[in-house]
Coordinates of C-alpha atoms (C1' of nucleotides) in Angstrom, one line a residue:
Chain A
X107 CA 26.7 -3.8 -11.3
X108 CA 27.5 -6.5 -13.9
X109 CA 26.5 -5.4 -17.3
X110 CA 25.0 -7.6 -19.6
X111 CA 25.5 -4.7 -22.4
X112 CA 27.5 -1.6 -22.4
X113 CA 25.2 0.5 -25.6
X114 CA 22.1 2.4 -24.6
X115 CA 19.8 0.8 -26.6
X116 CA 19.6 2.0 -30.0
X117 CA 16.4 1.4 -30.6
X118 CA 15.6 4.6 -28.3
X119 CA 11.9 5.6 -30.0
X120 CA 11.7 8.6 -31.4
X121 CA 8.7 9.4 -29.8
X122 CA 7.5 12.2 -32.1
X123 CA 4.0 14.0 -32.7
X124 CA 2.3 15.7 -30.0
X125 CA 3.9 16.6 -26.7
X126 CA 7.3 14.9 -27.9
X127 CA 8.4 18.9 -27.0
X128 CA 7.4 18.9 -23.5
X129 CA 10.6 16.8 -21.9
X130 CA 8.1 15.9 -19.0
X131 CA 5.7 14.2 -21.0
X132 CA 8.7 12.5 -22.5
X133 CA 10.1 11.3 -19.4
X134 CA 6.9 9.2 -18.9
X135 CA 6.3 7.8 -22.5
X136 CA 9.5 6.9 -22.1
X137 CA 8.6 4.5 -19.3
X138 CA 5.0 3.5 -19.8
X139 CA 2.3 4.1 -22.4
X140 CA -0.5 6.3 -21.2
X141 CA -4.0 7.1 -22.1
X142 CA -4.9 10.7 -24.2
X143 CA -6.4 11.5 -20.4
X144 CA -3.2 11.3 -18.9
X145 CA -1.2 12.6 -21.2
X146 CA -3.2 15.7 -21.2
X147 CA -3.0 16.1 -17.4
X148 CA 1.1 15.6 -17.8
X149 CA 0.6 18.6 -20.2
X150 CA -1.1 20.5 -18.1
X151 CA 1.1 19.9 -15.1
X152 CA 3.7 21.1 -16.9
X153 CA 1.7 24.4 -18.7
X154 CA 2.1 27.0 -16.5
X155 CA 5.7 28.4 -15.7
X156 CA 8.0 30.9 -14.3
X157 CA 11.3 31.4 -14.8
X158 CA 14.1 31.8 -12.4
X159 CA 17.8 32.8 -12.9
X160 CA 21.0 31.3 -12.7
X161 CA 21.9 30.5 -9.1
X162 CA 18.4 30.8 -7.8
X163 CA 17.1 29.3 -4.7
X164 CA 14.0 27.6 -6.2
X165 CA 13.8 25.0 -2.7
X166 CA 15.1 26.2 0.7
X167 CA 16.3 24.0 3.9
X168 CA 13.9 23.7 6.4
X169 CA 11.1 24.8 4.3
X170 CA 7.4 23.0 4.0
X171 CA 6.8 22.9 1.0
X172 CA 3.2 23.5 -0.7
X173 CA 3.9 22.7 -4.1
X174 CA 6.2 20.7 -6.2
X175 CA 8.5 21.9 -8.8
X176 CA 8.8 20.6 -12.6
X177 CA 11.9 21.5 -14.8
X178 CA 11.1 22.5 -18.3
X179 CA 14.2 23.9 -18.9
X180 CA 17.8 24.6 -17.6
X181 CA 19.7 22.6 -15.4
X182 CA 19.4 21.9 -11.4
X183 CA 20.6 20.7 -8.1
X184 CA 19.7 19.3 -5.1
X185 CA 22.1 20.8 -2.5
X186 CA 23.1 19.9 1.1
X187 CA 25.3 22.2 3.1
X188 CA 27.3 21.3 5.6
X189 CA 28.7 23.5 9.1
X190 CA 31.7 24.9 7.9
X191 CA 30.3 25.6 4.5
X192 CA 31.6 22.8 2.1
X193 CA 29.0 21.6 0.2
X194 CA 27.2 18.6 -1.3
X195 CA 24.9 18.5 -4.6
X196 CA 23.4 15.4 -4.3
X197 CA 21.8 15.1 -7.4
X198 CA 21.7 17.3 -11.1
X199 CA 18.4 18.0 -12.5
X200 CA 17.6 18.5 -16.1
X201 CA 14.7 19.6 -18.1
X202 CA 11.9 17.4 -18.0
X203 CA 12.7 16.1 -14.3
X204 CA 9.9 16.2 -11.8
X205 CA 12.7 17.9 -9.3
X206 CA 10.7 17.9 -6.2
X207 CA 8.1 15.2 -6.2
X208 CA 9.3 14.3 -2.9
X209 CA 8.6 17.2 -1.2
X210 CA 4.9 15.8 -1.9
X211 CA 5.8 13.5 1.3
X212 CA 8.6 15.2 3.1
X213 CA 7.1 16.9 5.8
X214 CA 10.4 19.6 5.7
X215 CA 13.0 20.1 3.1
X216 CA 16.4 18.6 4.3
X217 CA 18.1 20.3 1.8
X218 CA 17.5 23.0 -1.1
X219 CA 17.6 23.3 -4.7
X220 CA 19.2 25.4 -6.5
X221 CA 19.3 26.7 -10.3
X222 CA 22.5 25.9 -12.2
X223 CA 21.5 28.2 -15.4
X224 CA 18.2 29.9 -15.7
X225 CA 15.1 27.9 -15.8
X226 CA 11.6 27.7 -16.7
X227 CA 10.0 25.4 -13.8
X228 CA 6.1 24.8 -13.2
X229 CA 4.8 24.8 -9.9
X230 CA 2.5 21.7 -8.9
X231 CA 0.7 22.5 -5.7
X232 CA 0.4 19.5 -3.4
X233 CA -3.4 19.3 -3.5
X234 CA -3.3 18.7 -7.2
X235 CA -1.0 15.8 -6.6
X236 CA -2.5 14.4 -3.8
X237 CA -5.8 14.7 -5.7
X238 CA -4.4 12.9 -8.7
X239 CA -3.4 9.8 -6.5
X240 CA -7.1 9.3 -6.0
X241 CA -8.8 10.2 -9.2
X242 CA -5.7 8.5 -11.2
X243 CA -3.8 6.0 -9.4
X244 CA -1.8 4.9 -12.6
X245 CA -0.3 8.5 -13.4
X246 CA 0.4 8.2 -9.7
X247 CA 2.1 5.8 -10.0
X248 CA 4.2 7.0 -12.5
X249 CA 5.1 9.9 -10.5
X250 CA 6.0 7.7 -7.8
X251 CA 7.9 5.9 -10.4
X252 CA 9.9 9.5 -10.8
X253 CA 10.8 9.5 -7.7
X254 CA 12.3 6.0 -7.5
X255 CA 14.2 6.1 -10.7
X256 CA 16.0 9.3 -8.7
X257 CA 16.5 7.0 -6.1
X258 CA 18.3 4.5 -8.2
X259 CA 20.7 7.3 -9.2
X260 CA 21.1 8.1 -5.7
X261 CA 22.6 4.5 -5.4
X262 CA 24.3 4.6 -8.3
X263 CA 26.2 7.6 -7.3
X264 CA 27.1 5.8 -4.2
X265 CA 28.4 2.8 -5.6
X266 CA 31.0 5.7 -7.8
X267 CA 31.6 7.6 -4.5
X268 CA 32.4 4.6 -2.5
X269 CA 34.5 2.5 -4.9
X270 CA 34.9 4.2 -8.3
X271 CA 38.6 5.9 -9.1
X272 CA 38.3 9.8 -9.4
X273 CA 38.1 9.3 -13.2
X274 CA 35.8 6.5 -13.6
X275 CA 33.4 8.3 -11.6
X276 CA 34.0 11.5 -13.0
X277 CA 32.9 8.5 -16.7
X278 CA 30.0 7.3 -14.9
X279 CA 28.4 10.6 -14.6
X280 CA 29.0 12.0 -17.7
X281 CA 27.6 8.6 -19.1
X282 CA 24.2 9.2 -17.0
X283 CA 24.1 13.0 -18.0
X284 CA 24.3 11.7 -21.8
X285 CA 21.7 9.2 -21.5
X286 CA 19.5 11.5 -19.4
X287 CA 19.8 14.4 -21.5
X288 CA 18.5 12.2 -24.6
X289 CA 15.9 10.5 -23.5
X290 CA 14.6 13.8 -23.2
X291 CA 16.0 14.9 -26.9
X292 CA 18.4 17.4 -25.1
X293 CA 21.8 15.1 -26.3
X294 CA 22.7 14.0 -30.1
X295 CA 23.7 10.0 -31.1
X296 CA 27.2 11.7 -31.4
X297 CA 27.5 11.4 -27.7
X298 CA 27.3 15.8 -27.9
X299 CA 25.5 17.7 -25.4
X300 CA 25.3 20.8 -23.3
X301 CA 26.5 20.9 -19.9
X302 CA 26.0 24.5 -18.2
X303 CA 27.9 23.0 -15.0
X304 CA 31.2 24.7 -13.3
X305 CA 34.4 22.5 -12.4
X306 CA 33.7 23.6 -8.9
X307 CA 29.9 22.2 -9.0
X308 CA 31.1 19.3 -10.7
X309 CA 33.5 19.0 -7.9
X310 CA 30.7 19.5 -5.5
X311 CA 28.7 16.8 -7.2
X312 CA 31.8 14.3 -7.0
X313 CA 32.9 14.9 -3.6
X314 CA 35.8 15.5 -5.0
X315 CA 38.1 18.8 -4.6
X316 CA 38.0 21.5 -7.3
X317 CA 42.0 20.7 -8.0
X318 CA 41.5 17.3 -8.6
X319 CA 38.1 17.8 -10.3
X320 CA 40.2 19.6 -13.0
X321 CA 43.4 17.0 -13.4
X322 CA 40.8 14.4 -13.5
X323 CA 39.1 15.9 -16.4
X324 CA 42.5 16.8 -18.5
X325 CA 43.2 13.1 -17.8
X326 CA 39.9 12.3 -19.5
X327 CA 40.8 14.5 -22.5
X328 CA 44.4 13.1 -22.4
X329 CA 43.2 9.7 -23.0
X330 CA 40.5 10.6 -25.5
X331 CA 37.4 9.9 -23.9
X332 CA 36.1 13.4 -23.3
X333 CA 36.1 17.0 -25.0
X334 CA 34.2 19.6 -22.7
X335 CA 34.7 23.3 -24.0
X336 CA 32.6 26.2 -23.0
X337 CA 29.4 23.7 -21.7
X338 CA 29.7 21.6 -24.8
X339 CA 30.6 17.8 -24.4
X340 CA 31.5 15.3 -26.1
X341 CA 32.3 11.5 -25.5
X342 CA 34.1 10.6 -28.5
X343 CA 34.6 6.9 -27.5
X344 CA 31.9 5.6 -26.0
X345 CA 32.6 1.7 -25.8
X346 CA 35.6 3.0 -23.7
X347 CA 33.7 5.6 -21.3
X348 CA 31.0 3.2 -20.6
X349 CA 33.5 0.3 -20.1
X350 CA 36.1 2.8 -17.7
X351 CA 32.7 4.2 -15.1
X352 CA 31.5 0.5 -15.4
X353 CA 28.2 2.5 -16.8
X354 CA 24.8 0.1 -17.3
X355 CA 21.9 2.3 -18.0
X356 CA 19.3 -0.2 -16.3
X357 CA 18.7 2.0 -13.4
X358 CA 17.4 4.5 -15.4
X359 CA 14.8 2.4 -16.5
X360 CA 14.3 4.1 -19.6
X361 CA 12.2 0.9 -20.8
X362 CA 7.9 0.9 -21.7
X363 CA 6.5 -1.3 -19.7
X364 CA 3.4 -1.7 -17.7
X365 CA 4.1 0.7 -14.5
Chain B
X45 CA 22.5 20.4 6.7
X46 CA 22.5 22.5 9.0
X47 CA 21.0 21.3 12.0
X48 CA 18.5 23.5 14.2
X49 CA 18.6 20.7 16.7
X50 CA 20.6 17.8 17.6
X51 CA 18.7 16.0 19.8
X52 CA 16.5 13.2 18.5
X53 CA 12.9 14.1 20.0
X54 CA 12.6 12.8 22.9
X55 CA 8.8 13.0 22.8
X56 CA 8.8 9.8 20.3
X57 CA 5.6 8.4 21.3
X58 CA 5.8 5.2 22.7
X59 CA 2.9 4.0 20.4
X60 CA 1.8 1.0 22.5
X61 CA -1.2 -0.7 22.2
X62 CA -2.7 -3.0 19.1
X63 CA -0.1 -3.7 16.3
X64 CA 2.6 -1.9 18.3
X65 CA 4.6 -5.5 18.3
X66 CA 4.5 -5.5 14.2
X67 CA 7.8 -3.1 13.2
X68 CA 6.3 -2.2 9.9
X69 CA 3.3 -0.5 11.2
X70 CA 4.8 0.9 13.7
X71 CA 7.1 2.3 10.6
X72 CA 4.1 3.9 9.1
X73 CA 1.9 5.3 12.6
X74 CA 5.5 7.0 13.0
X75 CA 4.8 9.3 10.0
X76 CA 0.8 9.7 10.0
X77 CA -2.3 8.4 11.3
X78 CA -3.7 5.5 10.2
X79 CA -7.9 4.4 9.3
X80 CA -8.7 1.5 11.2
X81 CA -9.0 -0.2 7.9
X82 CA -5.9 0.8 6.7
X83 CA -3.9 -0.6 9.7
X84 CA -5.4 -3.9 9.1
X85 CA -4.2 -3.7 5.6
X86 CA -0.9 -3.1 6.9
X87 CA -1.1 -5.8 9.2
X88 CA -2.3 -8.6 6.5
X89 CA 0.4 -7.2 4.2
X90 CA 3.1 -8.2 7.2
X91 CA 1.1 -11.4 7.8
X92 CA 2.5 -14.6 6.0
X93 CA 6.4 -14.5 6.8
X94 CA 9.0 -16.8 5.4
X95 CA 12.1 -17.5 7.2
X96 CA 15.5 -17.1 5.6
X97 CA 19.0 -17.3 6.8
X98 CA 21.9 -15.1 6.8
X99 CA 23.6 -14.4 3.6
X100 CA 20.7 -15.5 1.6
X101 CA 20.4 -13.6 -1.5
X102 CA 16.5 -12.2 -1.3
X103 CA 16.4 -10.2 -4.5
X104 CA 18.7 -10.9 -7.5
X105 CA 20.1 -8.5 -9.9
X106 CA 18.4 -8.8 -12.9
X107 CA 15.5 -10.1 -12.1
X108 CA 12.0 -8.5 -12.8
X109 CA 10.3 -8.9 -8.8
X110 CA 6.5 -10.1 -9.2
X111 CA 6.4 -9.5 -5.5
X112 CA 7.8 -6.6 -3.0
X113 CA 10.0 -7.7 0.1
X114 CA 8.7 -6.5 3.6
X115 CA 11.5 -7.3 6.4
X116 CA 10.1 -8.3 10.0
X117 CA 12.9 -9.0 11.4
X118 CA 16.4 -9.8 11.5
X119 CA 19.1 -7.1 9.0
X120 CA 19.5 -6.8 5.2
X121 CA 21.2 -5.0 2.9
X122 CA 21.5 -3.6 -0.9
X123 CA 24.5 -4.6 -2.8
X124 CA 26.1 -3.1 -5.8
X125 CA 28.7 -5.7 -7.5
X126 CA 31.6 -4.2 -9.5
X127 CA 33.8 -5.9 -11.9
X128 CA 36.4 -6.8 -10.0
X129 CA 34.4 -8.4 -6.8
X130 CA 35.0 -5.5 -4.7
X131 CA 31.1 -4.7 -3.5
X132 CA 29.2 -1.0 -2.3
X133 CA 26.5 -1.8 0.5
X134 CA 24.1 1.1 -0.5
X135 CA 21.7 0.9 2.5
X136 CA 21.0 -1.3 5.4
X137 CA 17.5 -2.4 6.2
X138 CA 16.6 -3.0 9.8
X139 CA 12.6 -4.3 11.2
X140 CA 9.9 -3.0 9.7
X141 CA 11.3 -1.7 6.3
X142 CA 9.6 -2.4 3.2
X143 CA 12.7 -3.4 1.6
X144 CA 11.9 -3.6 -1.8
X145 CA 8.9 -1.6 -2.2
X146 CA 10.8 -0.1 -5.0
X147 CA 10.5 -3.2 -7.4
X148 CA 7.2 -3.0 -7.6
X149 CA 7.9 0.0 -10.4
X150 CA 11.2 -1.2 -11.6
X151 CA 11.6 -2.4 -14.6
X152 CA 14.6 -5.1 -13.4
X153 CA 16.9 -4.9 -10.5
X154 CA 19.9 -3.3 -10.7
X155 CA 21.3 -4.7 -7.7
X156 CA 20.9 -7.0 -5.4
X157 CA 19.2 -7.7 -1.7
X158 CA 21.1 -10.3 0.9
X159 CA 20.3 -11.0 4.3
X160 CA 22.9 -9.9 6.7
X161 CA 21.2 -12.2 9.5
X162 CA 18.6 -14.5 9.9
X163 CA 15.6 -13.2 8.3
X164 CA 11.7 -13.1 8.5
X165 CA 10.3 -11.5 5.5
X166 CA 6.7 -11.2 4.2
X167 CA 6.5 -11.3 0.1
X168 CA 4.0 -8.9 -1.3
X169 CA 2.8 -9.7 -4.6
X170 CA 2.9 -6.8 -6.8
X171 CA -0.8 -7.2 -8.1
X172 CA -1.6 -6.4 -4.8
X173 CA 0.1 -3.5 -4.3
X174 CA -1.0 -1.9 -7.4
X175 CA -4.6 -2.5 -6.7
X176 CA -4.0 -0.7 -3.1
X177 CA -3.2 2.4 -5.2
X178 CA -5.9 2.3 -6.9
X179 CA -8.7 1.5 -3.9
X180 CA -6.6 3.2 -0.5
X181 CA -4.6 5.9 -2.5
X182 CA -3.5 7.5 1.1
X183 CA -1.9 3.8 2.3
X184 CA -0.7 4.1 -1.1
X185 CA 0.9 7.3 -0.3
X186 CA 2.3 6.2 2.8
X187 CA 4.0 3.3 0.8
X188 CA 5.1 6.1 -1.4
X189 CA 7.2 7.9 1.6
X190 CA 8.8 5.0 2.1
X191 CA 10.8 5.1 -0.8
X192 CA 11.0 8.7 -0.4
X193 CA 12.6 8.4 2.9
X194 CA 14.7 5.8 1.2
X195 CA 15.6 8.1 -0.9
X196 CA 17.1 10.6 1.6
X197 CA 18.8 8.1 3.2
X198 CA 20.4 8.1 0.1
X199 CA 21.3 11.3 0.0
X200 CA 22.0 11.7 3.5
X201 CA 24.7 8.2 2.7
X202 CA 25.8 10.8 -0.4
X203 CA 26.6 13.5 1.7
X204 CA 28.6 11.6 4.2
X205 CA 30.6 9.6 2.1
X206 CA 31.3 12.7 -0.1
X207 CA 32.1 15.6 2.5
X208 CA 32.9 13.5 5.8
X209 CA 36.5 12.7 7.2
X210 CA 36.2 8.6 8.2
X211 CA 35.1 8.9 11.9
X212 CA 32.5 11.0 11.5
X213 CA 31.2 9.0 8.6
X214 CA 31.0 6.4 10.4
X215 CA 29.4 7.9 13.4
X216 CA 26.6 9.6 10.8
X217 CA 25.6 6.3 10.1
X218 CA 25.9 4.8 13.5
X219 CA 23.4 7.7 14.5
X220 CA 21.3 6.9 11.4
X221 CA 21.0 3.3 13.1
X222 CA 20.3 4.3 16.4
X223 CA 17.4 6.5 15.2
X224 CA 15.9 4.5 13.1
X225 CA 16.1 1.3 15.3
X226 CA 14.2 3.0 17.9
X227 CA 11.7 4.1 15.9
X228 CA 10.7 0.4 15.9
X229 CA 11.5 -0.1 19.3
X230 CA 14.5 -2.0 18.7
X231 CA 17.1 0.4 20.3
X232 CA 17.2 1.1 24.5
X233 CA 17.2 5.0 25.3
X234 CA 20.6 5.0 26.3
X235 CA 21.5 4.6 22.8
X236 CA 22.4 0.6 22.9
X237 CA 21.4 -1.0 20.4
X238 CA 22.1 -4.4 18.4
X239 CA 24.2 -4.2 15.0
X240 CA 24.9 -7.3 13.7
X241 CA 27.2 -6.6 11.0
X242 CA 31.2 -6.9 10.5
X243 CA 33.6 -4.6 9.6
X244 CA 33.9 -6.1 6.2
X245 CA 30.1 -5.2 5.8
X246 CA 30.8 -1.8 7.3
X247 CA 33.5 -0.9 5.1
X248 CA 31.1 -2.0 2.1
X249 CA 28.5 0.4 3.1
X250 CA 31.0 3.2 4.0
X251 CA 33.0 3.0 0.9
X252 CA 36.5 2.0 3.3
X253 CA 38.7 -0.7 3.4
X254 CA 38.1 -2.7 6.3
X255 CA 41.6 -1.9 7.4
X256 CA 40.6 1.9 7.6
X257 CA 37.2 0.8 9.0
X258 CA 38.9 -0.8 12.0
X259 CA 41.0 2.0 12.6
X260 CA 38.2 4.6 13.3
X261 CA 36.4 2.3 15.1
X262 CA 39.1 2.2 17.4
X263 CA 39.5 6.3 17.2
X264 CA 35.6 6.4 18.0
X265 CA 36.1 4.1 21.0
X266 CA 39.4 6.0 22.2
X267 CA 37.3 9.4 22.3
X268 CA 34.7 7.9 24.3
X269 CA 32.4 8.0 21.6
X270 CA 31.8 4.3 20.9
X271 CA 31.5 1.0 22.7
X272 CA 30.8 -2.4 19.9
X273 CA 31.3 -5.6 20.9
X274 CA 29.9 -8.7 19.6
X275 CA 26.9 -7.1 17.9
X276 CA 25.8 -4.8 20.6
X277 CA 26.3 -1.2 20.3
X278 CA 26.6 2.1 22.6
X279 CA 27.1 5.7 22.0
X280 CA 28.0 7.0 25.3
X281 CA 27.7 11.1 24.5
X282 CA 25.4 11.4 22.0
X283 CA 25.8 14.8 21.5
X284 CA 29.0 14.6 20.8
X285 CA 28.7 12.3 18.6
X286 CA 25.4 13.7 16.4
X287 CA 28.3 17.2 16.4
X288 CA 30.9 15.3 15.6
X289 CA 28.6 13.4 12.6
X290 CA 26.4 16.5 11.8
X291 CA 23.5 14.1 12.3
X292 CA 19.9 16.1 12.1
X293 CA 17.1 13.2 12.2
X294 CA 15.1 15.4 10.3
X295 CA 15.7 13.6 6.8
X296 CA 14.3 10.3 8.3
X297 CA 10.7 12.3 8.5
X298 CA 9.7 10.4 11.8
X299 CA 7.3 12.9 12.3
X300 CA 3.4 12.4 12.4
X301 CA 1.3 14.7 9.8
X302 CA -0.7 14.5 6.8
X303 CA 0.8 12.8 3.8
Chain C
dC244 C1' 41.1 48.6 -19.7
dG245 C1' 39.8 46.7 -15.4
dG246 C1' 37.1 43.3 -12.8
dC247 C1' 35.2 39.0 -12.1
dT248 C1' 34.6 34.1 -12.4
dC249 C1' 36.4 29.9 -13.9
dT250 C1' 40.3 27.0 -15.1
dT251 C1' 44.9 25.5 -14.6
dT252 C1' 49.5 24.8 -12.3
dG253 C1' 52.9 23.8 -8.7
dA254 C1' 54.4 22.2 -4.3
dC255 C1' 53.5 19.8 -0.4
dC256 C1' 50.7 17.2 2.9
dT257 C1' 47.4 13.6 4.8
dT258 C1' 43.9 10.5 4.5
dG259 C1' 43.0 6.3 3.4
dC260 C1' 44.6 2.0 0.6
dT261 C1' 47.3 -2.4 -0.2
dC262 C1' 49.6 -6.3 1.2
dA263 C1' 50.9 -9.4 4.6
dA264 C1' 51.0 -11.2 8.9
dT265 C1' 49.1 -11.9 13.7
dT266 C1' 45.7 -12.4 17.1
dC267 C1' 41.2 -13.3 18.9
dG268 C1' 36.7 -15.6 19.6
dC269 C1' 34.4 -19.5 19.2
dG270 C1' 32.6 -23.8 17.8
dT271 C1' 34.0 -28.7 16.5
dG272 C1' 36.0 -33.1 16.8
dG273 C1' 39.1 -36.0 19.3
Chain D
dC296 C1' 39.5 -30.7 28.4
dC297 C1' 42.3 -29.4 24.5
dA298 C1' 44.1 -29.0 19.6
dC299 C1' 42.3 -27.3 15.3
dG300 C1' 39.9 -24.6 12.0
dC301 C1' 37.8 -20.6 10.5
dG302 C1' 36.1 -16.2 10.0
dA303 C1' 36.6 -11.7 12.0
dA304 C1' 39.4 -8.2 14.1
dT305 C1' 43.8 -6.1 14.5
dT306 C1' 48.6 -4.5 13.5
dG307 C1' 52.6 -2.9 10.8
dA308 C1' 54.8 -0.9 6.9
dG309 C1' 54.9 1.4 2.7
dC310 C1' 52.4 3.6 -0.9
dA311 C1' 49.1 6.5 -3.7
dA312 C1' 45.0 8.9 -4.5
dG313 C1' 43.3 12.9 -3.5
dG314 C1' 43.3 17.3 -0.4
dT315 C1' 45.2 22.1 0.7
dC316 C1' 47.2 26.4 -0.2
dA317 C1' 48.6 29.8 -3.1
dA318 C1' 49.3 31.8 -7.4
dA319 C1' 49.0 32.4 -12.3
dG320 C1' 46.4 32.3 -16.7
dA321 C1' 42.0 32.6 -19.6
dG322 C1' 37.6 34.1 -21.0
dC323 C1' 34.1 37.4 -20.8
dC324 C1' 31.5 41.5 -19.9
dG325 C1' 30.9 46.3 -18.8

DNA sequence: CGGCTCTTTGACCTTGCTCAATTCGCGTGG
DNA sequence: CCACGCGAATTGAGCAAGGTCAAAGAGCCG
């Protein structure tokens, strides 16, 4: 986990004009270039949608699932329960995520997903998917590219769970929230953004308790590297943040280039 | 994670016959059927090996892969490098695993691959996978799951390192190994099995000191749970063990049906 | 004005870490 | 055959990060 640089690039495009609203199609032009075909089948993927409420069980354990699930808007996670009811979230979804691509290939859910805030989600069914890995292999790709960039956050996460102090890891995934969120326009170059998230979730994601969740953050805030008031956060010094979680925004992989 | 069984099936079909020797198709006939065509892609694609010895650094950090690593035989493992030299193992590749199947769509690797034994690997040129998605888009789905089920492993790593004491950490993953080791016939049905890897590597992949890491070991192997000596491993009561570690296969998808 | 959820605090405990030293297994050269 | 070297496993002692339990504030909504 060397970094070679600690800024998210600056050079972020813009990405305006058409479809620069729809996060999902964002979350691909961000990483490749693709054709008016396939930008109009991303657009349509992500047309229809119903929305769900806070705490809503939009995945369940156990299930097999028919169709896949896109995030337009509102938060997410990925949770995993364990025997005497403690709890896992294994990964935080926001709007423009493809949450459950990998239900596509899962023959059974092994854990559920769960709304954080109220959400607009599209439903892909699986035929369509599968469909589009024949007709278009590159946007297949792509998705498949979705699913692997989760993967590298997976790892990452790891790496702060295993040998990250409660604090830096507590850094590295507000860092990854920040850059997430504004690749998808959803965070400003202040280092502001929303965060709909509960200590105890946040505790939840961390593996962390709830107690130490909370003295972690006020450390945070002590030392000046976080404000976080009702959802609203803010990384005032972001050299310092990124250089404390040991944050490098490669696995993201938030480069164009040919998928 | 709540489990609905413990047991691993014990109906695992012994898959003999033509190509039954080669670990990474057995890897994929586990999970679905297979054209006759497409097995004999599977079998060129494990065709040329090169030989590597242990602690040889297959994939670099950094570097943009032109081709994908398939591992034959012998261990490997992903490494995460922090600042300070301290290192998180973030999965542990055994026979038949397309190790690096997820270069092919990364832009540059955030972390590294290194042989934990001798190693036979084949290199698959990334040209060559891409074209397979575009003329055999169900092998290329099969690839797909691959990473998929990398991905849970992930999780599955996340949820254990997160919300499991030490012992039973460990025994998740000692379970994770048994399972997946047999899948590719390289684990006996009373749960022996070969591991090949130290403490030190343990305690990487854990997120422990080695210290602690020698101290469950020896708690596992006071409650009758574990025998490991020089490589060779035994869980003696494996349902005590798959309780004690919460272990439900089902994340591992080694299940055959249509992807 | 409750009632509810979320955040914060205090006190005390325990798991797991660090540092430092032995011991063991095993291959090598004498 | 045996001393030596070396990495891996093991042990001991003291420490610290993070957990648990229980209660007290704060913010918000009906």
């Amino acid at each position: 986990m060397a970094r070679t640089e600690h800024e998210v690039p600056d050079d972020l495009p813009k990405l305006g004009g058409a479809g620069a609203a729809n996060p999902f199609l964002l979350n691909l032009l961000r990483r490749d270039e693709l054709s008016a075909e396939e930008r109009a089948i991303a657009l349509e993927l992500a047309n229809v949608s119903n929305e769900y409420p806070e705490n809503h069980e939009l995945v369940s354990e156990g299930e097999r699932a028919k169709f896949s699930i896109l995030l337009l808007s509102g938060f997410a996670a990925r949770v995993n329960l364990l025997r005497d009811g403690r709890r896992q979230i294994t990964a935080i979804h926001v709007p423009g995520d493809f949450v459950d691509l990998h239900s596509l290939l899962l023959e059974r859910m092994d854990h559920s997903v769960v709304t954080l805030t109220g959400c607009a989600v599209a439903k892909v069914p699986h035929e369509r998917l599968r469909a589009l890995t024949v007709s278009h292999p590159h946007l297949a790709r792509m998705l498949w590219l979705l699913t692997v960039v989760d993967a590298a956050i997976y790892r990452r996460w790891l790496v702060a769970a295993g040998r990250l102090t409660a604090p830096a890891q507590v850094a590295h995934f507000l860092c990854e929230m920040f850059v997430r969120l504004r690749s998808v326009n959803h965070a400003a170059d202040d280092h502001t953004f929303r965060l709909p998230i509960s200590q105890t979730e946040l505790s939840d994601a961390m593996g962390l308790s709830v107690v130490h969740v909370n003295r972690t953050l006020q450390q945070l805030r002590a030392e000046g590297l976080l404000e976080w008031q009702s959802a609203q956060v803010r990384l005032p010094d972001w050299d310092r943040v990124t250089d404390l979680a040991e944050f490098d925004p490669t696995y993201l992989n938030l480069v164009r280039t040919r998928r």
